[in-house]
mmCIF file of C-alpha atoms (C1' of nucleotides) in Angstrom:
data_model
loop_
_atom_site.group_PDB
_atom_site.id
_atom_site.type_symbol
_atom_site.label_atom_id
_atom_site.label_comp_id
_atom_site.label_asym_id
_atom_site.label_seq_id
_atom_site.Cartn_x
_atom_site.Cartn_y
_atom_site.Cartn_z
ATOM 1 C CA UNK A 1 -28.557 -46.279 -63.827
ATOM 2 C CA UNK A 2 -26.508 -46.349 -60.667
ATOM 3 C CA UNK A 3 -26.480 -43.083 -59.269
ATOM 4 C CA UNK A 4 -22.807 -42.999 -60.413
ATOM 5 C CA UNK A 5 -20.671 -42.625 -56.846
ATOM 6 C CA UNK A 6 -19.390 -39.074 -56.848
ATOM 7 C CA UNK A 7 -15.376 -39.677 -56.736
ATOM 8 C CA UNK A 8 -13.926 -38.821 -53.175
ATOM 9 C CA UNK A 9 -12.870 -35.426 -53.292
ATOM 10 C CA UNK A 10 -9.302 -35.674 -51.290
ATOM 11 C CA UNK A 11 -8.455 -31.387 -51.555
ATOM 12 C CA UNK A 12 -12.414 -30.980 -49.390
ATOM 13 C CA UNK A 13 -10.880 -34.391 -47.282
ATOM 14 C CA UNK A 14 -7.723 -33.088 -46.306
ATOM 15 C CA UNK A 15 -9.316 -29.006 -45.967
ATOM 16 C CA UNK A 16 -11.727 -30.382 -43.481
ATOM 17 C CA UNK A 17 -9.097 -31.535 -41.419
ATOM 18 C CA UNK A 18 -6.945 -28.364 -41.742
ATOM 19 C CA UNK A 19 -8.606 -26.880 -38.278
ATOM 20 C CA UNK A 20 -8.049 -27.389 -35.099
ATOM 21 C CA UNK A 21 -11.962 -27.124 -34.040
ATOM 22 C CA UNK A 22 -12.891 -29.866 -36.748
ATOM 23 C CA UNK A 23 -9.932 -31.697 -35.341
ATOM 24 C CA UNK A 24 -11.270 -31.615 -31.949
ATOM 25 C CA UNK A 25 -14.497 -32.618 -32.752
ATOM 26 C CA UNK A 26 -13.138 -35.690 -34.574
ATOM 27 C CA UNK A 27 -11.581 -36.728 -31.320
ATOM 28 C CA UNK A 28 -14.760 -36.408 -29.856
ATOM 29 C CA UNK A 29 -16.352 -38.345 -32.480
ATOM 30 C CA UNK A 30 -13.672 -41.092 -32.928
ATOM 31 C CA UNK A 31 -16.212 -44.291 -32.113
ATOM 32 C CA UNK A 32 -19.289 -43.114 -30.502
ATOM 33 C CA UNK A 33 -21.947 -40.985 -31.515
ATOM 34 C CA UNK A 34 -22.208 -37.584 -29.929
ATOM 35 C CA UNK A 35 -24.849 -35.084 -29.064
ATOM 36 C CA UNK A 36 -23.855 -31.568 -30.313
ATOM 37 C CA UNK A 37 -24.692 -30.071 -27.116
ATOM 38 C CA UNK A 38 -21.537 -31.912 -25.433
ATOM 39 C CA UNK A 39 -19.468 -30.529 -28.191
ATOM 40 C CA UNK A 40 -20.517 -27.127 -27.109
ATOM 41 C CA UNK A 41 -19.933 -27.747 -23.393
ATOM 42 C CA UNK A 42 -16.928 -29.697 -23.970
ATOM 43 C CA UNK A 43 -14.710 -27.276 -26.447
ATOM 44 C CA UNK A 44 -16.300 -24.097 -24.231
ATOM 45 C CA UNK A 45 -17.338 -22.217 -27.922
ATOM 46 C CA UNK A 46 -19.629 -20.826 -29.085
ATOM 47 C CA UNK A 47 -22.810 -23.046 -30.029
ATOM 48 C CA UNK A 48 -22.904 -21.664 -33.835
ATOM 49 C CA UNK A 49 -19.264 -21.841 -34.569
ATOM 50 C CA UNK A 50 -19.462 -25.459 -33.239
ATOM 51 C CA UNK A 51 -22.181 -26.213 -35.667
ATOM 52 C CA UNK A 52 -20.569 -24.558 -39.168
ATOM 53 C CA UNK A 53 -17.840 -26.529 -37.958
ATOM 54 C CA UNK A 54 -19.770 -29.762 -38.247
ATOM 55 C CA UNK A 55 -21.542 -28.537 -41.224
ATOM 56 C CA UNK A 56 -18.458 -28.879 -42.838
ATOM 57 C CA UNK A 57 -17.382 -32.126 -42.205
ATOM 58 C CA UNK A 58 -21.079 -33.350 -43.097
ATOM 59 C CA UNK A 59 -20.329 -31.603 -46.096
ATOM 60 C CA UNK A 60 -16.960 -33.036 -46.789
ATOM 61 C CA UNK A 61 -18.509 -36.569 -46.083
ATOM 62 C CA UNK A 62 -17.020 -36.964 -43.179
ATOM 63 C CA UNK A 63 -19.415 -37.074 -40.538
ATOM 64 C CA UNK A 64 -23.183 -38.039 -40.578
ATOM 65 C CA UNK A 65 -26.409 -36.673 -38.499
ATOM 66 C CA UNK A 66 -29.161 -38.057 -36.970
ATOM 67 C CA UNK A 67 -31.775 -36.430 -35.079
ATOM 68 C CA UNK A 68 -33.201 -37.655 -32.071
ATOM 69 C CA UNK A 69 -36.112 -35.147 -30.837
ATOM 70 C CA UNK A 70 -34.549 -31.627 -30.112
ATOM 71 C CA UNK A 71 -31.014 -33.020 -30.035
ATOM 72 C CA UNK A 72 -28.687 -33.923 -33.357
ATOM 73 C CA UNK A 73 -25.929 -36.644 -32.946
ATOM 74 C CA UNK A 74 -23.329 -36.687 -35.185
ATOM 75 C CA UNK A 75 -20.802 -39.824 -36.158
ATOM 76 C CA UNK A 76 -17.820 -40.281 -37.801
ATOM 77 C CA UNK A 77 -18.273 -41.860 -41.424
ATOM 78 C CA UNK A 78 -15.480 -44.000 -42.936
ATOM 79 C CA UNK A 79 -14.828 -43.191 -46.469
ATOM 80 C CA UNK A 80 -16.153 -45.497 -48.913
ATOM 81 C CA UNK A 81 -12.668 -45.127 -50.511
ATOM 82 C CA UNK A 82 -10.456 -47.799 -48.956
ATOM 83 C CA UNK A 83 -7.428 -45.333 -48.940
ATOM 84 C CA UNK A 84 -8.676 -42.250 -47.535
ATOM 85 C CA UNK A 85 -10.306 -45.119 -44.452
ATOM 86 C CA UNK A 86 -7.049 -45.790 -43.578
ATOM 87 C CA UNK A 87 -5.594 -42.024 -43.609
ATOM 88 C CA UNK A 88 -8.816 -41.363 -41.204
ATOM 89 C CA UNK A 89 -8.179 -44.161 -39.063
ATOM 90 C CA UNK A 90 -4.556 -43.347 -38.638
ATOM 91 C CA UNK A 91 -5.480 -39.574 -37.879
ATOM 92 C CA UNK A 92 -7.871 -40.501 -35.262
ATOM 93 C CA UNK A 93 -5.325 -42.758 -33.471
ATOM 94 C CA UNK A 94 -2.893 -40.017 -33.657
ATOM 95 C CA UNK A 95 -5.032 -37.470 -32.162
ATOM 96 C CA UNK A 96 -5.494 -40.078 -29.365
ATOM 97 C CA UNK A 97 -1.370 -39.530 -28.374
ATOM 98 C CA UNK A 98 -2.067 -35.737 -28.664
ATOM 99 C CA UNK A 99 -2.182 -34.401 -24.566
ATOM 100 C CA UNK A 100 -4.525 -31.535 -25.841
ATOM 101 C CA UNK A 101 -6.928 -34.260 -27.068
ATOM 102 C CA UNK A 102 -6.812 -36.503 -24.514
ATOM 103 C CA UNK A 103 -7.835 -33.672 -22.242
ATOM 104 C CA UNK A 104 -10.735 -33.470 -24.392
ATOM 105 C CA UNK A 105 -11.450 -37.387 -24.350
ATOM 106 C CA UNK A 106 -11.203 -36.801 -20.433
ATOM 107 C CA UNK A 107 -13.755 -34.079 -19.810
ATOM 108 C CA UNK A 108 -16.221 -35.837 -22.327
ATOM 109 C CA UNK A 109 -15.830 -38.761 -20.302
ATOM 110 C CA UNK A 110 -16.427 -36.727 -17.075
ATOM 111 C CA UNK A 111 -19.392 -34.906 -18.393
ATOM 112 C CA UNK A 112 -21.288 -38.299 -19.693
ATOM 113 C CA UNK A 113 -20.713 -39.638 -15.717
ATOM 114 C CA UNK A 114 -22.253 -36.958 -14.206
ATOM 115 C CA UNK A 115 -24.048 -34.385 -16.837
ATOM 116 C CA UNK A 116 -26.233 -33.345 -14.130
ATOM 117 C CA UNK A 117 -22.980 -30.926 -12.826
ATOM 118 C CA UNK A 118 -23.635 -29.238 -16.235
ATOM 119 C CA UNK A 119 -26.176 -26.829 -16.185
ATOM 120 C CA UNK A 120 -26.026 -27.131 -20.396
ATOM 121 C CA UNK A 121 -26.488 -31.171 -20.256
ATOM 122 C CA UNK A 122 -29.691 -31.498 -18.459
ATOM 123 C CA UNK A 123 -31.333 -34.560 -20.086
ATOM 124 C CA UNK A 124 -28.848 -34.638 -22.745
ATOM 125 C CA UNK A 125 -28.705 -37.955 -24.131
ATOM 126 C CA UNK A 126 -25.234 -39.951 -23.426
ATOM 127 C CA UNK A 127 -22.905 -40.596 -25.873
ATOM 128 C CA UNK A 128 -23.791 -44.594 -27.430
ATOM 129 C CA UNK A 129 -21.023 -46.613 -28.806
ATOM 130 C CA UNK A 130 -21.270 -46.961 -32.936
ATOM 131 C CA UNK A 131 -19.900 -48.904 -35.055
ATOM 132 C CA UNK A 132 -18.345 -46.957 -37.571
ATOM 133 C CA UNK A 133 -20.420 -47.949 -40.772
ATOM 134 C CA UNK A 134 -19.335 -47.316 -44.182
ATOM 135 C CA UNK A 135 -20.455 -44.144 -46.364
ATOM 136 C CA UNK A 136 -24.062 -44.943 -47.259
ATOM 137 C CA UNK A 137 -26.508 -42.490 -49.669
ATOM 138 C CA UNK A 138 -27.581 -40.521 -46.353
ATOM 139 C CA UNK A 139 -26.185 -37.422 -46.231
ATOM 140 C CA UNK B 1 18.549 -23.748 -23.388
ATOM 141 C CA UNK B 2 17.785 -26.450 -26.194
ATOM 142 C CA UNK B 3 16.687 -24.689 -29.150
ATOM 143 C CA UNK B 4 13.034 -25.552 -27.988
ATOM 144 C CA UNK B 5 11.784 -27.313 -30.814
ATOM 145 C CA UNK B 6 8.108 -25.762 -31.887
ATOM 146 C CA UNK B 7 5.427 -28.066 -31.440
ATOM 147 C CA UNK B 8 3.821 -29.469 -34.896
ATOM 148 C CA UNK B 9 1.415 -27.369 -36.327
ATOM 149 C CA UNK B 10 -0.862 -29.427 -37.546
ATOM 150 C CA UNK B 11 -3.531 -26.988 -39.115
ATOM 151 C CA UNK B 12 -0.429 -25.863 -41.491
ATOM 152 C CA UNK B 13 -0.039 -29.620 -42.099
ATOM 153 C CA UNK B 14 -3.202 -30.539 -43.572
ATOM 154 C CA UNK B 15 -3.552 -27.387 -45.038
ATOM 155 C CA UNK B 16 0.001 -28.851 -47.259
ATOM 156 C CA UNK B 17 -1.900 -31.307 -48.183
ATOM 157 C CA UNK B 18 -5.271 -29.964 -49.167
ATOM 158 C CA UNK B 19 -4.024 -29.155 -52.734
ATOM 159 C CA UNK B 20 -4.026 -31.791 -55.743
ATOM 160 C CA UNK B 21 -0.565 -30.122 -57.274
ATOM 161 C CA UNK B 22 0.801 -30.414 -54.008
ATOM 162 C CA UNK B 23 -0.290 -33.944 -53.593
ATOM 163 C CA UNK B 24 0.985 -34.540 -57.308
ATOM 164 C CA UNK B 25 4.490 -33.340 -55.935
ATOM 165 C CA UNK B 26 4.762 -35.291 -52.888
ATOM 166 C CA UNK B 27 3.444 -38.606 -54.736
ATOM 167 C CA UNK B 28 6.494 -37.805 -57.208
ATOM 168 C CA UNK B 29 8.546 -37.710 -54.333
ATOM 169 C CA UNK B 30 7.877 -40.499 -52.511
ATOM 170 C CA UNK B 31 11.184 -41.897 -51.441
ATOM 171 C CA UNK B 32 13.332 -40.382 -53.779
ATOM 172 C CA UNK B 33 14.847 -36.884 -54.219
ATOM 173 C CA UNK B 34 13.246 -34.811 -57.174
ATOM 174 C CA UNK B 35 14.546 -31.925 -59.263
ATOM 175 C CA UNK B 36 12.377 -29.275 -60.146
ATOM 176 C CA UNK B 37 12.502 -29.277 -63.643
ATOM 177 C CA UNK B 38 10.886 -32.884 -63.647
ATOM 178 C CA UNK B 39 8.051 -31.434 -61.785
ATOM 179 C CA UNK B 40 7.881 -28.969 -64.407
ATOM 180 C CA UNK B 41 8.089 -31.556 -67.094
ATOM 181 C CA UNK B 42 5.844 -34.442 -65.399
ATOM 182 C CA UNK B 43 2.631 -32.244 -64.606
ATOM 183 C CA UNK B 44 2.592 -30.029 -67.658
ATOM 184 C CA UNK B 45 2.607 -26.832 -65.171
ATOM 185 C CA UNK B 46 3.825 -22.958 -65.286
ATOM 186 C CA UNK B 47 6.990 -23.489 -63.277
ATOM 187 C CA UNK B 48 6.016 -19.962 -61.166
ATOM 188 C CA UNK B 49 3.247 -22.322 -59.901
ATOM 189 C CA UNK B 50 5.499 -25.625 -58.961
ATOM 190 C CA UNK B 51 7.779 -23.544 -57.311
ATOM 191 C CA UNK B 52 4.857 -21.631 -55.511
ATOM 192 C CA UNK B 53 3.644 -25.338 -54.127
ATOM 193 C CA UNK B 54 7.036 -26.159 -53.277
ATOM 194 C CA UNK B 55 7.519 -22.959 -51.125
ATOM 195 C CA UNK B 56 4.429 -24.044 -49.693
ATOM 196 C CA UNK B 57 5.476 -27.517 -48.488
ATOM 197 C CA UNK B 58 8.796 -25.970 -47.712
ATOM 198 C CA UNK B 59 7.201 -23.790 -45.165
ATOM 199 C CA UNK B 60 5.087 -26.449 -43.920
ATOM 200 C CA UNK B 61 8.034 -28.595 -43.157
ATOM 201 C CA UNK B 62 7.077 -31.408 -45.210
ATOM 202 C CA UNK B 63 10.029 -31.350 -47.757
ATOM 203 C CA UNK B 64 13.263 -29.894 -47.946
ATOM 204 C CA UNK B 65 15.426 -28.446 -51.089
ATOM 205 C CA UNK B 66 18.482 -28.915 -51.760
ATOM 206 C CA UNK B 67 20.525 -26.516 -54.099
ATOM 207 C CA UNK B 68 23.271 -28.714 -56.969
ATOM 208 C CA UNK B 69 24.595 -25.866 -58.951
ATOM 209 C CA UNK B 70 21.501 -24.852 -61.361
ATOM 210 C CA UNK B 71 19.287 -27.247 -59.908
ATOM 211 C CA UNK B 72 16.957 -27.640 -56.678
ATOM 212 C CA UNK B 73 16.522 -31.322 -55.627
ATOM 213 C CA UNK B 74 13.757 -31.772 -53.083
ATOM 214 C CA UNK B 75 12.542 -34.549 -51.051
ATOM 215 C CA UNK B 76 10.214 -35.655 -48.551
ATOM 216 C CA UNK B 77 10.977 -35.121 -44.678
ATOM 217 C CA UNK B 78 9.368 -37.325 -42.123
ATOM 218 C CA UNK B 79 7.838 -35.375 -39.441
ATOM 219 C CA UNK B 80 9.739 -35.541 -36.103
ATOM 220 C CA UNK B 81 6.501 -36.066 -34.581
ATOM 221 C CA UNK B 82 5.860 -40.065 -34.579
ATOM 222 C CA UNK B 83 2.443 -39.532 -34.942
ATOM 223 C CA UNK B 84 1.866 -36.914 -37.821
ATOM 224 C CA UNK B 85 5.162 -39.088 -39.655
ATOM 225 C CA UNK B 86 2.573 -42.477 -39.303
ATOM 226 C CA UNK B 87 -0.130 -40.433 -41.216
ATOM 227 C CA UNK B 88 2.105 -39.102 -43.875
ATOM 228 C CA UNK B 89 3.383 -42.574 -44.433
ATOM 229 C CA UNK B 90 0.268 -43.498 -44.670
ATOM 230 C CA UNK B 91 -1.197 -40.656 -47.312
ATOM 231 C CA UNK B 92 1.703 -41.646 -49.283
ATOM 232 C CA UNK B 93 0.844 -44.946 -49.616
ATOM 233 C CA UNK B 94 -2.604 -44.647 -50.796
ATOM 234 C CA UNK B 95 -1.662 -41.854 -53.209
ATOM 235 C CA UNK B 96 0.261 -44.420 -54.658
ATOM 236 C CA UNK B 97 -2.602 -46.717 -55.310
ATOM 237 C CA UNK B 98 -4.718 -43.688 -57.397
ATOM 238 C CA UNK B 99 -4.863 -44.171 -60.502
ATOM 239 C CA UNK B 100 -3.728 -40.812 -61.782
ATOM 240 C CA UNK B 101 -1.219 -40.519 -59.362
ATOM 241 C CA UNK B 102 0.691 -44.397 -60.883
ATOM 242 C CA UNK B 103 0.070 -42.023 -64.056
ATOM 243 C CA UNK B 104 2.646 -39.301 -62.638
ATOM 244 C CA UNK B 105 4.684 -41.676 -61.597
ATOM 245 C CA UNK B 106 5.060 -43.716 -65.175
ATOM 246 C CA UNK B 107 5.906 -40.028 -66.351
ATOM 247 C CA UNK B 108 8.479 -39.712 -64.350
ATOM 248 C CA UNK B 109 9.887 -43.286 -65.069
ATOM 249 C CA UNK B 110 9.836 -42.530 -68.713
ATOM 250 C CA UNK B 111 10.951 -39.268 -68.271
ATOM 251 C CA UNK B 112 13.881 -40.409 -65.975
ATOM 252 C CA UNK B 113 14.681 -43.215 -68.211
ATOM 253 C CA UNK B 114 15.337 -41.359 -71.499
ATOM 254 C CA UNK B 115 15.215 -37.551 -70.441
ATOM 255 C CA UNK B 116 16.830 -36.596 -74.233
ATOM 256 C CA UNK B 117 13.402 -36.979 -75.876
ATOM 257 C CA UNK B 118 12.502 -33.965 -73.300
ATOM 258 C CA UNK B 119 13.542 -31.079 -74.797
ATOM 259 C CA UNK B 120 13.455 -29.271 -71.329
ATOM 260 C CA UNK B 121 15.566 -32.162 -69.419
ATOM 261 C CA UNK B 122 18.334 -32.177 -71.245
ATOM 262 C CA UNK B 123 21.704 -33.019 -68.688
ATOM 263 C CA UNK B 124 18.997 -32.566 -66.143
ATOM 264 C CA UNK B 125 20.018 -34.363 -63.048
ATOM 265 C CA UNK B 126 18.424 -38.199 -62.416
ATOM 266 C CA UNK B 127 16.175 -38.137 -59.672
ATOM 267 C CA UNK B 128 18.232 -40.468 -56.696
ATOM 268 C CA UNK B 129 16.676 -42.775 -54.111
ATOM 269 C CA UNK B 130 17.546 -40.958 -50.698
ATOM 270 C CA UNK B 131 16.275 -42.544 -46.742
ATOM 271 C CA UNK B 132 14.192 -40.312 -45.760
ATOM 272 C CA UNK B 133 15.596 -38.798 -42.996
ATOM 273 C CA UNK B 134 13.929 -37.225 -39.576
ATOM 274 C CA UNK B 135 13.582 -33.591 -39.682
ATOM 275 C CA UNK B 136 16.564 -31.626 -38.898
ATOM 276 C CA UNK B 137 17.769 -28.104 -37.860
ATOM 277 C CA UNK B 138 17.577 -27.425 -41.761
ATOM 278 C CA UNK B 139 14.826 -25.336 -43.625
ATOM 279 C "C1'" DC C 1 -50.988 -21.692 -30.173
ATOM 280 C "C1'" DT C 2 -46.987 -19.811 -27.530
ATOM 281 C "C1'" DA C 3 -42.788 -20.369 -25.284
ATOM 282 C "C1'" DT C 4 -38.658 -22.699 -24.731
ATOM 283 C "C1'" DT C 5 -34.874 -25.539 -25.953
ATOM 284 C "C1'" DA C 6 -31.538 -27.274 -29.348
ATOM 285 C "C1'" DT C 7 -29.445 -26.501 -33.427
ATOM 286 C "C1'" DA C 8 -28.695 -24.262 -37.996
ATOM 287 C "C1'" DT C 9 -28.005 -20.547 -41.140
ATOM 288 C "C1'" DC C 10 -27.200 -15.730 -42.590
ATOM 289 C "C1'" DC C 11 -24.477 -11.324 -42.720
ATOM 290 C "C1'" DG C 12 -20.555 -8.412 -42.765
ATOM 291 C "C1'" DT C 13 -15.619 -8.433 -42.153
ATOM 292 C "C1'" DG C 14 -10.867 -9.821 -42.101
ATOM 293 C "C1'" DT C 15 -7.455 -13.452 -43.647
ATOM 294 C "C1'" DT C 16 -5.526 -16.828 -46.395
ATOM 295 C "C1'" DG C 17 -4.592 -19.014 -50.497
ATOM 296 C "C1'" DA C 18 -4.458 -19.950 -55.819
ATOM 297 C "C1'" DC C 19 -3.552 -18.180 -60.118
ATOM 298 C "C1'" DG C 20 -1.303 -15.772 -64.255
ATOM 299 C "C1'" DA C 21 1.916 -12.384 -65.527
ATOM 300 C "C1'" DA C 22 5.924 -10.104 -64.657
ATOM 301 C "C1'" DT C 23 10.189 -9.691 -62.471
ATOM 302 C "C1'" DG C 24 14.066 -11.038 -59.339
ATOM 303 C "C1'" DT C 25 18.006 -14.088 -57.850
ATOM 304 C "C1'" DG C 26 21.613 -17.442 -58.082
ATOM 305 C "C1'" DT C 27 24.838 -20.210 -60.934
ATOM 306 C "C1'" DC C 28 27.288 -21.528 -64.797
ATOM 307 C "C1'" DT C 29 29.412 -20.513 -69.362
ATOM 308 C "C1'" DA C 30 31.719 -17.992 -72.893
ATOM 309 C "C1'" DT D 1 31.544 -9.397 -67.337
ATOM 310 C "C1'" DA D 2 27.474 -10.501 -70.198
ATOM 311 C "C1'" DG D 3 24.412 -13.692 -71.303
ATOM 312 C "C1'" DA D 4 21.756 -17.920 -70.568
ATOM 313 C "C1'" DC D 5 19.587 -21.066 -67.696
ATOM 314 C "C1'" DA D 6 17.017 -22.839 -63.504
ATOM 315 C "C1'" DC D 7 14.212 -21.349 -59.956
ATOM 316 C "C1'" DA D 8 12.076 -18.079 -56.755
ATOM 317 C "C1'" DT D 9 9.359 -14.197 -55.487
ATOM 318 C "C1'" DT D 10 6.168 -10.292 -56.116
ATOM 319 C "C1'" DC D 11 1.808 -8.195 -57.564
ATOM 320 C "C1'" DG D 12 -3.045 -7.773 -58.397
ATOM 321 C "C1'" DT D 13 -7.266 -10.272 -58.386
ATOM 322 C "C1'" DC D 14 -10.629 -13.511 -57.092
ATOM 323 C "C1'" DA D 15 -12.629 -17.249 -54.278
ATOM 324 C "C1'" DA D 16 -12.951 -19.803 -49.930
ATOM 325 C "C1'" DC D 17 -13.062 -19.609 -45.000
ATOM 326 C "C1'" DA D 18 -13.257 -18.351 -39.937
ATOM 327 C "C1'" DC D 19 -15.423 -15.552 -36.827
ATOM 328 C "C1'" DG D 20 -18.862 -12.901 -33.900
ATOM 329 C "C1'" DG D 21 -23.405 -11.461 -33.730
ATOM 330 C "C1'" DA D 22 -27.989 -11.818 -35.080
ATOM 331 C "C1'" DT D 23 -31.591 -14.474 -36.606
ATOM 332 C "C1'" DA D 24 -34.053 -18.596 -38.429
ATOM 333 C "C1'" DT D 25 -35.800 -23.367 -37.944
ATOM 334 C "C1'" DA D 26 -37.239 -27.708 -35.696
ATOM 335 C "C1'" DA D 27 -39.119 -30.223 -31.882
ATOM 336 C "C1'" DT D 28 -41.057 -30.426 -27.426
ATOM 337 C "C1'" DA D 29 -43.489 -28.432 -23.356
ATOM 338 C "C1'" DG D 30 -47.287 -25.921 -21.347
#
DNA sequence: CTATTATATCCGTGTTGACGAATGTGTCTA
DNA sequence: TAGACACATTCGTCAACACGGATATAATAG
């Protein structure tokens, strides 16, 4: 039996994008793969609310984890459903015109030139370009 | 002084749409103006809850009513922001490709078609195709 | 093994939202 | 003016979240 592809849940899609954190982070996300410690230093929250925030979109599907030694990195996952791909690649571009997010873009591009002026990102490992693969069984 | 438009709150928008009636609603919508007692009809709903939804959406600035006599027609607005109006194109068009969602819509055709053999429509206005125009002053 | 670093989860609290049931409001008709 | 009709809002209840603060877990360093 084929493990029988849970249908894509689009109330949890569209909740996980109904705050402003979780948007945030997307923006981060959109493309590359991203330590959560940059996150933290980035947004200037606190380190837990940062990571229920990105339990949530790993729990809406959204994003995926990996672990690499101490630090987790954490991608952007294209819906398997063709639909809700589009609606996330649309939302990402928008939040690209957004001048709030572009800040954002701006200081994570500062802080992976020189993360040595952040006392947080000692040794934290740069942000690598991903492709953005399609939803696999790994959650 | 300009009336200082408020910037797009974009929380409240995804919040709209993180609701399967309200995504019903706006997939019935879709291009053309909608009375509410076809909303009642088409998803087989208490009408305190439809109009609940619609209040909802109302608030959120995604669709507008407008009062005929007896009867509230509403319709979709297009977000003045470019942006958030790309995305809701773009939901739109991929509701419309869900399979329970070309369901509603076949209702409606039916319904709209011959809405004597509903007891509830009868002399209920026809739905009308109407542009979908930018956002205005109105609420 | 112990400490430290990086991240995750738990707990208590306040807020928001969804629902059914009841009631209110606006408009037309007789 | 009194229904009747089409919608809207209110109320009480329950579930889902967001948050700060505290604590737990995982991996590496010493």
């Amino acid at each position: 039996m084929a493990p029988r592809q849970k249908p894509f849940d689009v109330e949890r899609f569209f909740q996980a994008l109904a705050d402003r954190t979780r948007l945030r982070l997307l923006n981060l996300m959109g493309g590359q793969e991203i330590c959560v410690c940059y996150f933290v230093e980035i947004l200037g929250q606190p380190q837990p609310k940062i990571s229920r925030h990105l339990a949530y979109l790993r729990n809406a599907g959204i994003v995926s984890a990996r672990r690499e030694g101490k630090w987790m990195h954490y991608r952007i996952v294209m819906p398997s459903n063709t639909g809700a791909a589009r609606v996330l690649q649309g939302i990402l571009a928008w939040l690209k015109e957004e001048k709030s997010m572009q800040a954002d873009r701006a200081r994570l591009t500062r802080a992976c030139c020189a993360p040595k002026k952040f006392v947080t990102l000692q040794g934290a490992p740069s942000p690598a370009l991903a492709g953005m693969e399609p939803a696999s069984t790994s959650r």
